[in-house]
Coordinates of C-alpha atoms and ligand atoms in Angstrom, one line a residue:
M14 CA 70.1 -33.9 23.1
L15 CA 69.4 -36.4 25.7
A16 CA 65.6 -36.1 25.9
S17 CA 63.7 -39.3 25.6
L18 CA 60.1 -40.2 26.2
A19 CA 61.0 -43.0 28.6
L20 CA 62.7 -40.4 30.9
L21 CA 59.8 -38.0 30.6
A22 CA 57.4 -40.6 31.8
L23 CA 59.3 -41.4 35.0
A24 CA 57.6 -40.8 38.4
T25 CA 55.4 -43.7 39.2
G26 CA 54.9 -45.4 42.6
A27 CA 54.8 -43.8 46.0
P28 CA 56.4 -40.4 46.2
A29 CA 59.6 -40.4 48.2
V30 CA 59.8 -37.8 50.9
S31 CA 63.0 -36.5 52.6
A32 CA 63.4 -35.9 56.3
P33 CA 62.9 -32.2 56.8
I34 CA 66.1 -30.2 56.4
T35 CA 66.7 -26.5 57.3
N36 CA 69.5 -23.9 57.5
I37 CA 70.9 -24.9 54.1
T38 CA 74.2 -23.6 52.7
Y39 CA 75.7 -24.4 49.3
D40 CA 79.4 -23.9 49.0
V41 CA 80.7 -23.8 45.4
S42 CA 84.4 -23.9 44.7
F43 CA 85.9 -22.9 41.4
T44 CA 89.7 -22.4 41.6
R45 CA 92.7 -23.1 39.3
E46 CA 92.7 -26.5 40.8
T47 CA 89.1 -27.4 40.0
A48 CA 89.3 -25.6 36.7
A49 CA 92.1 -28.0 35.7
R50 CA 89.6 -30.8 36.1
R51 CA 86.9 -28.8 34.2
S52 CA 84.9 -29.1 37.4
L53 CA 83.1 -27.3 40.2
E54 CA 83.2 -28.6 43.8
V55 CA 79.9 -28.4 45.6
G56 CA 79.4 -28.7 49.4
M57 CA 76.0 -28.7 51.0
R58 CA 75.4 -28.3 54.7
F59 CA 72.1 -28.5 56.5
D60 CA 70.3 -29.4 59.8
V61 CA 68.1 -32.4 59.9
S62 CA 65.0 -32.9 62.0
G63 CA 63.2 -36.2 62.3
S64 CA 65.0 -39.5 62.1
G65 CA 64.2 -40.5 58.5
D66 CA 66.6 -40.6 55.6
V67 CA 67.5 -37.4 53.8
L68 CA 66.7 -37.6 50.1
L69 CA 68.5 -35.1 47.9
S70 CA 67.6 -34.6 44.2
L71 CA 69.0 -32.6 41.4
P72 CA 66.7 -31.1 38.8
T73 CA 65.9 -32.8 35.5
W74 CA 65.7 -29.5 33.6
T75 CA 66.4 -25.8 33.8
P76 CA 63.2 -23.7 33.4
G77 CA 63.2 -21.9 30.1
A78 CA 65.2 -24.7 28.4
Y79 CA 62.4 -27.0 27.6
E80 CA 64.2 -30.4 27.5
V81 CA 65.0 -33.2 29.9
T82 CA 68.7 -33.1 30.8
N83 CA 69.2 -34.8 34.2
F84 CA 71.9 -32.8 35.8
A85 CA 72.8 -35.7 38.1
R86 CA 74.7 -37.1 35.1
W87 CA 77.6 -34.8 35.7
V88 CA 78.0 -35.6 39.5
S89 CA 80.9 -37.6 40.8
E90 CA 82.6 -38.3 44.1
F91 CA 79.4 -38.0 46.2
S92 CA 80.0 -38.3 49.9
A93 CA 78.1 -37.4 53.1
V94 CA 79.5 -36.9 56.6
A95 CA 78.2 -36.0 60.1
G96 CA 80.4 -35.3 63.1
G97 CA 83.5 -36.4 61.2
Q98 CA 81.9 -39.8 60.4
A99 CA 81.1 -40.9 56.8
L100 CA 77.4 -41.6 56.4
R101 CA 76.0 -44.4 54.3
W102 CA 74.2 -43.4 51.2
D103 CA 72.7 -44.9 48.0
K104 CA 70.4 -43.8 45.3
V105 CA 66.6 -44.2 45.2
D106 CA 66.4 -43.1 41.5
Y107 CA 68.9 -41.8 39.0
D108 CA 68.8 -38.2 40.3
T109 CA 68.1 -38.8 44.1
W110 CA 70.6 -39.7 46.8
R111 CA 69.4 -41.3 50.0
I112 CA 71.5 -40.5 53.0
R113 CA 71.2 -42.6 56.2
T114 CA 71.7 -39.9 58.8
G115 CA 71.7 -42.3 61.8
G116 CA 70.1 -39.6 63.8
A117 CA 72.7 -37.0 63.0
R118 CA 71.4 -33.4 63.4
Q119 CA 74.0 -31.7 61.1
V120 CA 75.0 -33.2 57.8
S121 CA 77.5 -32.1 55.1
V122 CA 77.5 -33.4 51.6
R123 CA 80.2 -33.0 48.9
F124 CA 80.4 -33.8 45.3
M125 CA 82.1 -32.7 42.0
V126 CA 80.2 -31.4 39.0
Y127 CA 81.8 -31.8 35.6
A128 CA 81.4 -28.4 33.9
D129 CA 81.9 -29.2 30.2
S130 CA 78.5 -28.3 28.6
L131 CA 78.6 -25.1 26.5
D132 CA 74.8 -24.7 26.9
N133 CA 73.2 -21.8 28.7
A134 CA 71.1 -24.1 30.9
M135 CA 74.1 -26.1 32.0
A136 CA 77.7 -25.6 33.5
W137 CA 80.9 -24.9 31.5
S138 CA 84.4 -24.1 32.5
R139 CA 87.8 -23.0 31.2
E140 CA 91.1 -22.6 32.9
D141 CA 90.1 -19.2 34.2
F142 CA 86.3 -19.1 34.1
A143 CA 83.1 -21.1 34.8
F144 CA 79.4 -20.4 34.4
F145 CA 76.8 -22.5 36.1
N146 CA 73.1 -22.7 36.8
G147 CA 71.8 -23.6 40.2
T148 CA 69.8 -26.4 38.7
N149 CA 73.1 -28.1 37.9
L150 CA 74.6 -27.9 41.4
F151 CA 72.0 -27.3 44.1
P152 CA 70.2 -30.5 45.4
Y153 CA 66.8 -30.0 47.0
P154 CA 65.0 -32.2 49.6
E155 CA 62.8 -34.6 47.6
G156 CA 59.1 -34.3 48.3
R157 CA 59.4 -31.2 50.5
S158 CA 58.3 -27.6 49.9
L159 CA 60.7 -25.7 47.7
E160 CA 60.0 -22.5 49.6
F161 CA 63.1 -22.7 51.7
P162 CA 65.8 -20.0 52.1
A163 CA 69.4 -20.9 51.5
T164 CA 72.9 -19.4 51.5
V165 CA 75.4 -19.7 48.6
R166 CA 79.1 -19.2 49.2
I167 CA 81.5 -19.0 46.3
R168 CA 85.2 -19.9 46.9
T169 CA 87.5 -18.8 44.1
E170 CA 90.9 -17.2 43.5
S171 CA 91.3 -13.8 45.2
E172 CA 91.8 -12.0 41.9
W173 CA 88.8 -13.6 40.1
L174 CA 85.3 -12.1 40.0
V175 CA 81.8 -13.3 40.7
A176 CA 78.7 -12.0 38.8
T177 CA 75.1 -13.1 39.4
G178 CA 71.7 -11.7 39.9
M179 CA 71.6 -13.3 43.3
H180 CA 71.5 -10.9 46.3
R181 CA 74.9 -10.4 48.0
R182 CA 75.0 -10.1 51.7
P183 CA 77.4 -7.9 53.7
D184 CA 79.5 -11.0 54.7
G185 CA 80.1 -11.8 51.0
S186 CA 77.7 -14.7 50.8
Y187 CA 74.7 -14.8 48.5
G188 CA 71.2 -15.8 49.5
E189 CA 67.6 -16.1 48.4
R190 CA 64.3 -17.0 50.0
S191 CA 63.3 -20.0 47.9
Y192 CA 64.7 -22.7 45.8
H193 CA 62.9 -21.3 42.8
D194 CA 65.0 -18.1 43.1
L195 CA 68.3 -20.0 43.9
V196 CA 68.1 -21.9 40.7
D197 CA 67.0 -18.9 38.6
M198 CA 70.2 -16.9 39.1
P199 CA 73.2 -18.3 37.2
F200 CA 76.8 -17.4 38.1
F201 CA 79.9 -16.3 36.3
V202 CA 83.1 -17.0 38.3
G203 CA 86.6 -16.3 37.2
R204 CA 88.4 -13.8 35.0
F205 CA 85.9 -11.7 32.8
D206 CA 84.9 -8.1 32.1
L207 CA 82.3 -6.6 34.4
D208 CA 80.9 -3.2 34.5
S209 CA 77.6 -1.6 35.6
A210 CA 75.5 1.5 35.1
T211 CA 72.4 3.1 36.6
V212 CA 69.5 3.0 34.2
N213 CA 66.2 4.5 35.3
G214 CA 67.5 4.3 38.9
L215 CA 68.3 0.6 38.6
T216 CA 71.7 -1.1 38.8
V217 CA 72.3 -2.8 35.5
R218 CA 75.4 -5.0 35.0
L219 CA 77.2 -6.4 32.0
A220 CA 79.5 -9.4 32.5
T221 CA 81.3 -10.8 29.4
Y222 CA 83.8 -13.6 28.9
P223 CA 86.6 -13.9 27.6
A224 CA 88.1 -10.8 29.1
G225 CA 88.9 -8.3 26.4
T226 CA 86.4 -9.7 23.9
L227 CA 83.6 -7.2 24.2
A228 CA 85.8 -4.2 25.0
G229 CA 86.6 -0.7 24.1
A230 CA 84.4 0.9 21.5
A231 CA 82.4 -2.3 20.9
R232 CA 81.5 -2.5 24.6
S233 CA 80.4 1.2 24.6
A234 CA 78.3 0.5 21.4
F235 CA 76.7 -2.4 23.1
W236 CA 75.9 -0.4 26.2
D237 CA 74.3 2.2 23.9
Q238 CA 71.9 -0.5 22.6
Y239 CA 71.4 -2.2 25.9
R240 CA 70.6 0.9 28.1
P241 CA 67.5 2.1 26.2
L242 CA 65.9 -1.4 26.1
F243 CA 64.6 -1.2 29.7
A244 CA 62.2 1.7 29.4
P245 CA 59.9 0.4 26.7
Q246 CA 59.4 -2.9 28.5
V247 CA 58.7 -1.3 31.8
R248 CA 56.1 1.0 30.1
V249 CA 54.2 -2.1 28.8
F250 CA 53.7 -3.5 32.4
G251 CA 53.7 -0.3 34.4
E252 CA 56.4 -1.5 36.8
T253 CA 60.0 -2.7 37.1
P254 CA 59.9 -6.2 38.5
Y255 CA 63.5 -6.6 39.5
D256 CA 65.8 -4.5 41.8
S257 CA 68.8 -5.0 39.5
Y258 CA 69.4 -6.6 36.1
T259 CA 72.5 -8.6 35.0
T260 CA 73.4 -9.6 31.5
L261 CA 75.9 -12.5 31.3
M262 CA 77.5 -13.1 27.9
V263 CA 80.0 -15.7 26.7
F264 CA 81.7 -15.3 23.3
P265 CA 83.6 -18.6 22.9
K266 CA 86.2 -18.8 20.1
D267 CA 85.0 -20.9 17.2
F268 CA 81.3 -20.9 18.4
G269 CA 78.7 -20.4 15.8
G270 CA 75.3 -18.8 16.2
G271 CA 73.9 -17.6 19.5
S272 CA 71.3 -18.3 22.1
A273 CA 70.4 -17.1 25.6
L274 CA 68.3 -18.2 28.6
E275 CA 66.1 -15.9 30.6
H276 CA 65.9 -15.5 34.3
Q277 CA 64.0 -13.3 36.7
N278 CA 66.7 -10.6 37.0
S279 CA 69.4 -11.8 34.5
H280 CA 70.0 -13.8 31.5
L281 CA 72.9 -15.8 30.2
G282 CA 73.8 -15.7 26.5
I283 CA 76.3 -17.6 24.4
Y284 CA 77.2 -16.0 21.1
T285 CA 79.7 -16.3 18.3
P286 CA 82.3 -13.5 18.6
E287 CA 81.2 -12.5 15.1
G288 CA 78.0 -11.3 16.8
I289 CA 79.8 -8.4 18.4
G290 CA 78.5 -5.2 16.9
Q291 CA 75.5 -7.0 15.3
E292 CA 72.0 -5.9 15.8
W293 CA 70.8 -9.4 16.4
V294 CA 72.7 -9.7 19.7
A295 CA 70.8 -6.6 21.0
S296 CA 67.6 -8.2 19.8
V297 CA 68.3 -11.5 21.7
T298 CA 69.1 -9.3 24.7
A299 CA 65.7 -7.5 24.4
H300 CA 64.0 -10.9 24.1
E301 CA 65.6 -12.3 27.3
M302 CA 64.9 -9.1 29.1
F303 CA 61.2 -9.2 28.2
H304 CA 61.1 -12.7 29.6
A305 CA 61.7 -11.2 33.0
F306 CA 58.0 -10.2 32.7
N307 CA 56.7 -12.8 30.3
V308 CA 57.3 -16.4 31.5
K309 CA 59.4 -15.7 34.5
R310 CA 56.5 -13.8 36.1
L311 CA 53.4 -13.9 33.8
R312 CA 53.5 -17.7 33.2
P313 CA 51.2 -20.5 31.9
A314 CA 49.4 -22.2 34.7
E315 CA 51.0 -25.6 33.7
M316 CA 54.4 -24.2 34.9
V317 CA 53.2 -22.6 38.2
P318 CA 55.0 -23.5 40.3
Y319 CA 57.9 -24.9 38.5
R320 CA 58.7 -28.5 39.2
Y321 CA 62.2 -29.8 38.8
D322 CA 61.5 -33.5 38.7
V323 CA 59.3 -33.8 35.6
S324 CA 58.7 -31.9 32.3
Q325 CA 56.0 -29.3 32.3
P326 CA 54.5 -29.2 28.8
T327 CA 52.1 -26.3 27.9
V328 CA 50.2 -25.2 24.8
W329 CA 51.2 -21.6 25.6
L330 CA 54.8 -21.3 24.5
W331 CA 53.6 -19.3 21.5
V332 CA 52.7 -16.6 24.1
S333 CA 55.7 -17.1 26.4
E334 CA 58.2 -17.3 23.6
G335 CA 56.5 -16.1 20.4
I336 CA 55.0 -13.0 21.9
T337 CA 58.2 -12.3 23.8
D338 CA 59.9 -12.3 20.4
Y339 CA 57.3 -9.8 19.1
Y340 CA 58.1 -7.6 22.0
A341 CA 61.8 -8.0 21.3
D342 CA 61.1 -6.3 18.0
L343 CA 58.8 -3.7 19.5
T344 CA 61.4 -3.0 22.2
M345 CA 64.1 -2.5 19.6
V346 CA 62.0 -0.1 17.5
R347 CA 60.6 1.7 20.5
A348 CA 64.0 2.1 22.0
G349 CA 65.4 3.5 18.7
V350 CA 67.9 0.7 18.3
I351 CA 66.3 -0.2 15.0
D352 CA 64.0 2.0 12.8
S353 CA 60.6 1.1 11.4
A354 CA 62.2 -0.3 8.3
G355 CA 64.3 -2.6 10.5
F356 CA 61.1 -3.7 12.2
L357 CA 59.4 -4.4 8.9
A358 CA 62.4 -6.4 7.6
T359 CA 62.5 -8.5 10.7
T360 CA 58.8 -9.2 10.7
G361 CA 58.8 -9.9 6.9
G362 CA 61.6 -12.4 7.6
K363 CA 59.4 -14.2 10.2
I364 CA 56.5 -14.3 7.7
A365 CA 58.8 -15.9 5.1
Q366 CA 60.2 -18.4 7.6
V367 CA 56.7 -19.5 8.6
N368 CA 55.6 -19.7 4.9
Q369 CA 58.6 -21.9 4.1
S370 CA 57.9 -24.3 7.0
P371 CA 55.4 -27.1 7.4
A372 CA 52.0 -26.0 8.7
V373 CA 51.8 -26.5 12.4
A374 CA 49.3 -25.4 15.1
L375 CA 50.9 -23.0 17.6
E376 CA 49.5 -25.1 20.5
D377 CA 51.0 -28.3 19.0
A378 CA 54.4 -26.7 18.4
S379 CA 54.4 -25.4 22.0
L380 CA 53.6 -28.8 23.4
S381 CA 56.1 -30.7 21.2
T382 CA 59.2 -28.7 22.0
W383 CA 60.2 -31.1 24.8
I384 CA 61.0 -33.8 22.2
H385 CA 62.7 -31.5 19.8
P386 CA 60.7 -32.5 16.6
T387 CA 62.8 -33.2 13.5
D388 CA 60.0 -32.4 11.0
G389 CA 60.9 -28.7 10.6
T390 CA 58.2 -27.5 13.0
G391 CA 60.4 -27.7 16.1
Y392 CA 60.7 -24.0 17.1
L393 CA 58.0 -22.4 14.9
Y394 CA 56.2 -21.1 18.0
Y395 CA 58.9 -18.4 18.0
P396 CA 58.3 -16.7 14.6
K397 CA 54.7 -17.8 14.2
G398 CA 53.8 -16.9 17.8
S399 CA 55.5 -13.6 17.3
L400 CA 53.3 -13.0 14.2
A401 CA 50.2 -14.1 16.1
G402 CA 51.0 -11.4 18.6
F403 CA 51.5 -8.9 15.8
L404 CA 48.1 -9.7 14.2
L405 CA 46.3 -9.6 17.6
D406 CA 47.9 -6.2 18.3
I407 CA 46.6 -4.9 15.0
I408 CA 43.1 -6.3 15.5
I409 CA 42.8 -4.9 19.0
R410 CA 44.0 -1.5 17.9
D411 CA 41.6 -1.5 15.0
A412 CA 38.6 -2.6 17.1
S413 CA 39.4 0.0 19.8
D414 CA 40.2 2.9 17.4
N415 CA 43.8 2.5 18.7
R416 CA 42.8 3.1 22.3
Q417 CA 43.9 -0.4 23.3
S418 CA 46.7 -2.7 22.3
L419 CA 48.4 -6.0 23.0
D420 CA 50.3 -4.0 25.7
A421 CA 47.0 -3.8 27.6
V422 CA 46.5 -7.5 27.3
M423 CA 50.0 -8.2 28.7
R424 CA 49.4 -5.7 31.5
E425 CA 46.0 -7.1 32.4
T426 CA 47.1 -10.7 32.3
Y427 CA 50.2 -9.9 34.4
G428 CA 48.1 -8.1 37.0
G429 CA 45.3 -10.7 37.0
T430 CA 47.5 -13.8 37.3
F431 CA 51.1 -13.3 38.3
K432 CA 50.2 -10.6 40.8
K433 CA 47.7 -12.9 42.3
G434 CA 50.2 -15.8 42.6
K435 CA 48.9 -17.9 39.8
G436 CA 49.4 -18.8 36.2
F437 CA 47.3 -18.0 33.1
G438 CA 45.2 -20.1 30.9
A439 CA 42.6 -19.6 28.1
A440 CA 40.1 -17.8 30.3
E441 CA 42.6 -15.1 31.4
W442 CA 44.4 -14.7 28.1
W443 CA 41.5 -14.7 25.7
G444 CA 39.4 -12.8 28.2
A445 CA 42.0 -10.0 28.2
V446 CA 42.2 -10.0 24.4
R447 CA 38.5 -9.8 24.1
R448 CA 38.2 -6.9 26.6
A449 CA 40.9 -5.0 24.9
A450 CA 39.1 -5.4 21.6
G451 CA 35.8 -4.1 22.9
G452 CA 34.2 -7.4 23.6
R453 CA 34.8 -9.0 20.2
S454 CA 35.1 -12.8 20.2
F455 CA 38.4 -14.5 19.3
D456 CA 37.0 -18.0 19.2
G457 CA 37.3 -18.2 15.4
F458 CA 40.9 -16.8 15.5
N459 CA 41.9 -19.4 18.1
D460 CA 40.3 -22.2 16.1
R461 CA 41.8 -21.3 12.8
Y462 CA 45.2 -19.9 13.7
I463 CA 46.3 -21.0 17.2
D464 CA 44.7 -24.4 17.6
G465 CA 44.4 -24.9 13.8
R466 CA 46.9 -24.7 11.0
E467 CA 45.3 -22.2 8.6
P468 CA 47.6 -19.6 7.0
F469 CA 47.5 -16.3 8.8
P470 CA 45.1 -13.7 7.3
Y471 CA 47.7 -11.1 6.4
D472 CA 45.8 -9.7 3.5
T473 CA 42.9 -8.6 5.6
V474 CA 44.7 -7.7 8.8
L475 CA 47.9 -5.9 7.7
P476 CA 46.1 -3.0 5.9
L477 CA 44.4 -2.1 9.2
A478 CA 47.9 -1.0 10.3
G479 CA 48.8 0.6 7.0
L480 CA 51.0 -2.3 6.0
R481 CA 50.9 -4.8 3.2
L482 CA 52.9 -7.7 1.7
V483 CA 54.4 -7.2 -1.7
T484 CA 55.6 -10.1 -3.8
D485 CA 58.9 -9.9 -5.6
S486 CA 59.8 -12.6 -8.1
M487 CA 63.3 -13.7 -9.1
R488 CA 64.8 -16.5 -11.2
S489 CA 67.0 -19.1 -9.4
A490 CA 68.6 -22.4 -10.4
R491 CA 66.7 -25.1 -8.6
L492 CA 66.9 -28.9 -8.7
G493 CA 63.4 -29.7 -7.5
I494 CA 64.5 -32.0 -4.6
N495 CA 64.4 -32.0 -0.8
T496 CA 67.5 -33.3 0.9
S497 CA 68.6 -34.2 4.4
T498 CA 72.3 -34.3 5.4
D499 CA 73.3 -36.7 8.1
S500 CA 76.3 -38.9 8.9
T501 CA 75.9 -40.9 5.7
G502 CA 75.9 -37.8 3.4
T503 CA 73.3 -35.6 1.7
R504 CA 70.4 -37.8 0.8
V505 CA 67.6 -37.0 -1.6
M506 CA 64.3 -37.3 0.4
A507 CA 61.8 -36.3 -2.3
V508 CA 62.0 -35.5 -6.0
A509 CA 59.6 -33.3 -8.0
P510 CA 59.0 -35.2 -11.3
D511 CA 59.0 -32.0 -13.4
G512 CA 62.2 -30.6 -11.7
A513 CA 65.7 -30.6 -13.1
A514 CA 66.8 -33.5 -10.9
G515 CA 63.7 -35.5 -11.6
A516 CA 64.2 -35.1 -15.3
A517 CA 67.8 -36.3 -15.0
G518 CA 66.7 -39.4 -13.2
V519 CA 67.6 -38.6 -9.7
Q520 CA 65.6 -40.8 -7.3
A521 CA 64.6 -40.5 -3.7
G522 CA 67.1 -42.3 -1.5
D523 CA 70.1 -41.3 -3.7
I524 CA 73.1 -39.8 -1.9
L525 CA 74.0 -36.6 -3.8
L526 CA 77.8 -36.5 -4.4
A527 CA 78.3 -33.6 -6.9
L528 CA 76.6 -31.1 -9.1
G529 CA 78.9 -30.3 -12.0
D530 CA 82.2 -29.5 -10.2
I531 CA 80.6 -28.7 -6.9
A532 CA 81.0 -31.5 -4.3
I533 CA 78.0 -31.8 -2.1
T534 CA 78.7 -31.4 1.6
G535 CA 75.4 -30.0 2.9
E536 CA 73.4 -26.9 2.5
P537 CA 76.3 -24.5 1.7
S538 CA 77.0 -26.6 -1.4
F539 CA 73.5 -25.8 -2.7
Q540 CA 74.1 -22.1 -2.1
Q541 CA 77.3 -22.4 -4.2
F542 CA 75.3 -24.3 -6.9
R543 CA 72.7 -21.5 -7.1
A544 CA 75.4 -18.8 -7.2
T545 CA 77.3 -20.7 -9.9
Y546 CA 74.4 -21.6 -12.2
G547 CA 72.0 -18.7 -11.5
D548 CA 72.5 -17.3 -15.0
K549 CA 73.1 -20.6 -16.9
D550 CA 69.6 -21.7 -17.9
G551 CA 69.7 -24.8 -20.1
A552 CA 73.4 -25.5 -19.5
S553 CA 74.3 -29.1 -19.1
L554 CA 74.7 -30.4 -15.6
P555 CA 76.2 -33.7 -14.7
I556 CA 74.7 -35.0 -11.4
R557 CA 76.8 -37.6 -9.6
V558 CA 74.9 -39.8 -7.1
R559 CA 75.5 -42.9 -5.1
R560 CA 72.6 -45.3 -5.3
G561 CA 73.0 -48.4 -3.2
D562 CA 76.7 -49.4 -3.7
Q563 CA 76.8 -47.9 -7.2
E564 CA 78.1 -44.4 -8.2
L565 CA 76.2 -43.0 -11.2
T566 CA 76.7 -39.8 -13.2
L567 CA 73.3 -38.6 -14.5
T568 CA 72.9 -36.1 -17.4
G569 CA 70.9 -33.1 -16.3
T570 CA 70.2 -29.6 -17.4
V571 CA 70.2 -26.4 -15.4
R572 CA 66.7 -25.0 -14.9
L573 CA 66.0 -21.5 -13.7
V574 CA 62.7 -21.4 -11.8
V575 CA 60.7 -18.3 -10.9
L576 CA 60.6 -17.9 -7.2
T577 CA 58.5 -15.4 -5.3
Q578 CA 59.3 -13.7 -2.0
Q579 CA 57.2 -11.5 0.1
R580 CA 58.2 -8.2 1.7
L581 CA 56.4 -6.2 4.3
V582 CA 56.1 -2.5 3.3
L583 CA 54.3 0.6 4.4
D584 CA 51.0 1.0 2.5
P585 CA 51.0 4.3 0.7
D586 CA 47.2 4.4 0.7
A587 CA 46.9 3.9 4.5
S588 CA 43.9 5.7 6.1
A589 CA 44.5 8.1 8.9
K590 CA 43.3 5.5 11.3
A591 CA 45.7 2.9 9.9
Q592 CA 48.6 5.3 10.1
R593 CA 47.8 5.9 13.8
I594 CA 47.7 2.2 14.5
R595 CA 51.0 1.8 12.6
N596 CA 52.6 4.6 14.6
G597 CA 51.2 3.2 17.8
I598 CA 52.9 -0.2 17.2
F599 CA 56.2 1.5 16.5
T600 CA 56.1 3.9 19.4
G601 CA 54.0 2.1 22.0
S602 CA 51.4 4.9 22.0
T603 CA 47.6 4.5 22.0
G604 CA 44.9 7.1 21.3
N605 CA 44.7 9.6 18.5
Ligands
ZN707 ZN1 62.8 -16.9 24.9

């Protein structure tokens, strides 16, 4: 990633302000010809008032993808004309073009954007397909209000399709009322599969690339998961915030993993084709859909309004991302896509993930994401924030005899901030939590578990919802080292003196080459080691390392270590109240 502190700290000196521009149209061309260049061609036309220079900037980031990217990097062949005459231009900073209009009233700008980033916040193309985000392509007038309407026209091959959440007009163009909306509605252009359905009176679309990949029975099966996700989310907030919803999915060949980026009435996901038919793809879908409420509308005050020229760090991503992830799990179980056992397995997995990671305060993890920390705490605000939401839900339901829930907190905060045109902070969030819990204070909870790094109080809170953690133990071959794999190999970072590797003489700094016959090429090699030696306690184990410019073979012994793992289960001794709370979480109900 490109993020650097120096870039984050830009923006000093007098703010530059563009001459006012109006009547803005963006023309985006994606044809076989531009596809052959892996590029999109962008035209921008506008009227100018005043005699000053026009300053056009491209965003530094795409909201939701919390990193500085600088989309101006991918621009080439910039030009500006008025009345058939080329206009002089230069740059005032690395993402701002200054156009000397010479008094011209109508100006056209053209440039190419290289679309080669397989990243849901960016632009990517193939010979028959492109996706892009408005942040990558649509310049805005520097220093001016972003509340301007604009038109978007897409020029493409006649047999190719366009899919977007943006509103289509009768003349085939697209348009929105503000720049915030324009850059929050990504596009698919080209050859892909597109269908739609009416869900609760709402038009819901599904666009997937490559054509034929999510097809036939697999597509029907996905629709069967996708369709029921809407109702449980609408029930939390008491309203449907969009007039249509569009899911855009890319399944690139040879792509591993999956991620998606939320928008106000759509999301764009990139997934391994192996994800087709898997529950986790539906879960990511539920997560992104919930974001249409939580973060696209209900949003931390630090990001209201969005700014596109600087980063906007906040301590609240544990709510915006973590609690969204809790609601992805709740949506899945309330929609019947998973059962309660699936919910417990997912939640137990989050508990294990947090337990195995360095302790980090949720506020600190939220703030730090912009620099993508490398210490293992980078994205912990997802699982740990999700668990914080789970615990708050239980505490609120217990304090209110299951009459209130975290749903009430979400609804109240949404109504009290987003609906009033502002963002939320501690007063609104904790005020709503306190009211839902009958006036109880959460200062201690915040100090210990949100601003602090104390382990979560599972043992006292989970039984209130008829749940508990049970500990399983198993024996596993372990070396007693921490390693890190980079371009130089798999390096030993720390050695436990009483572990198998420490006893054999392995030292921190050694590059691990082989364990017995297993060549070490990263984490999968250790899985192979554990599978191979899991029943060979005391067997001899040659350990080959490189230390400086020497290669050594150390004589070691396999050691099986007792490991414990926690599982979340239903408490057979749950009280009637705890059972009601547990059911309330699974179904979204409150009361008795
Ligand atoms: Zn998210």
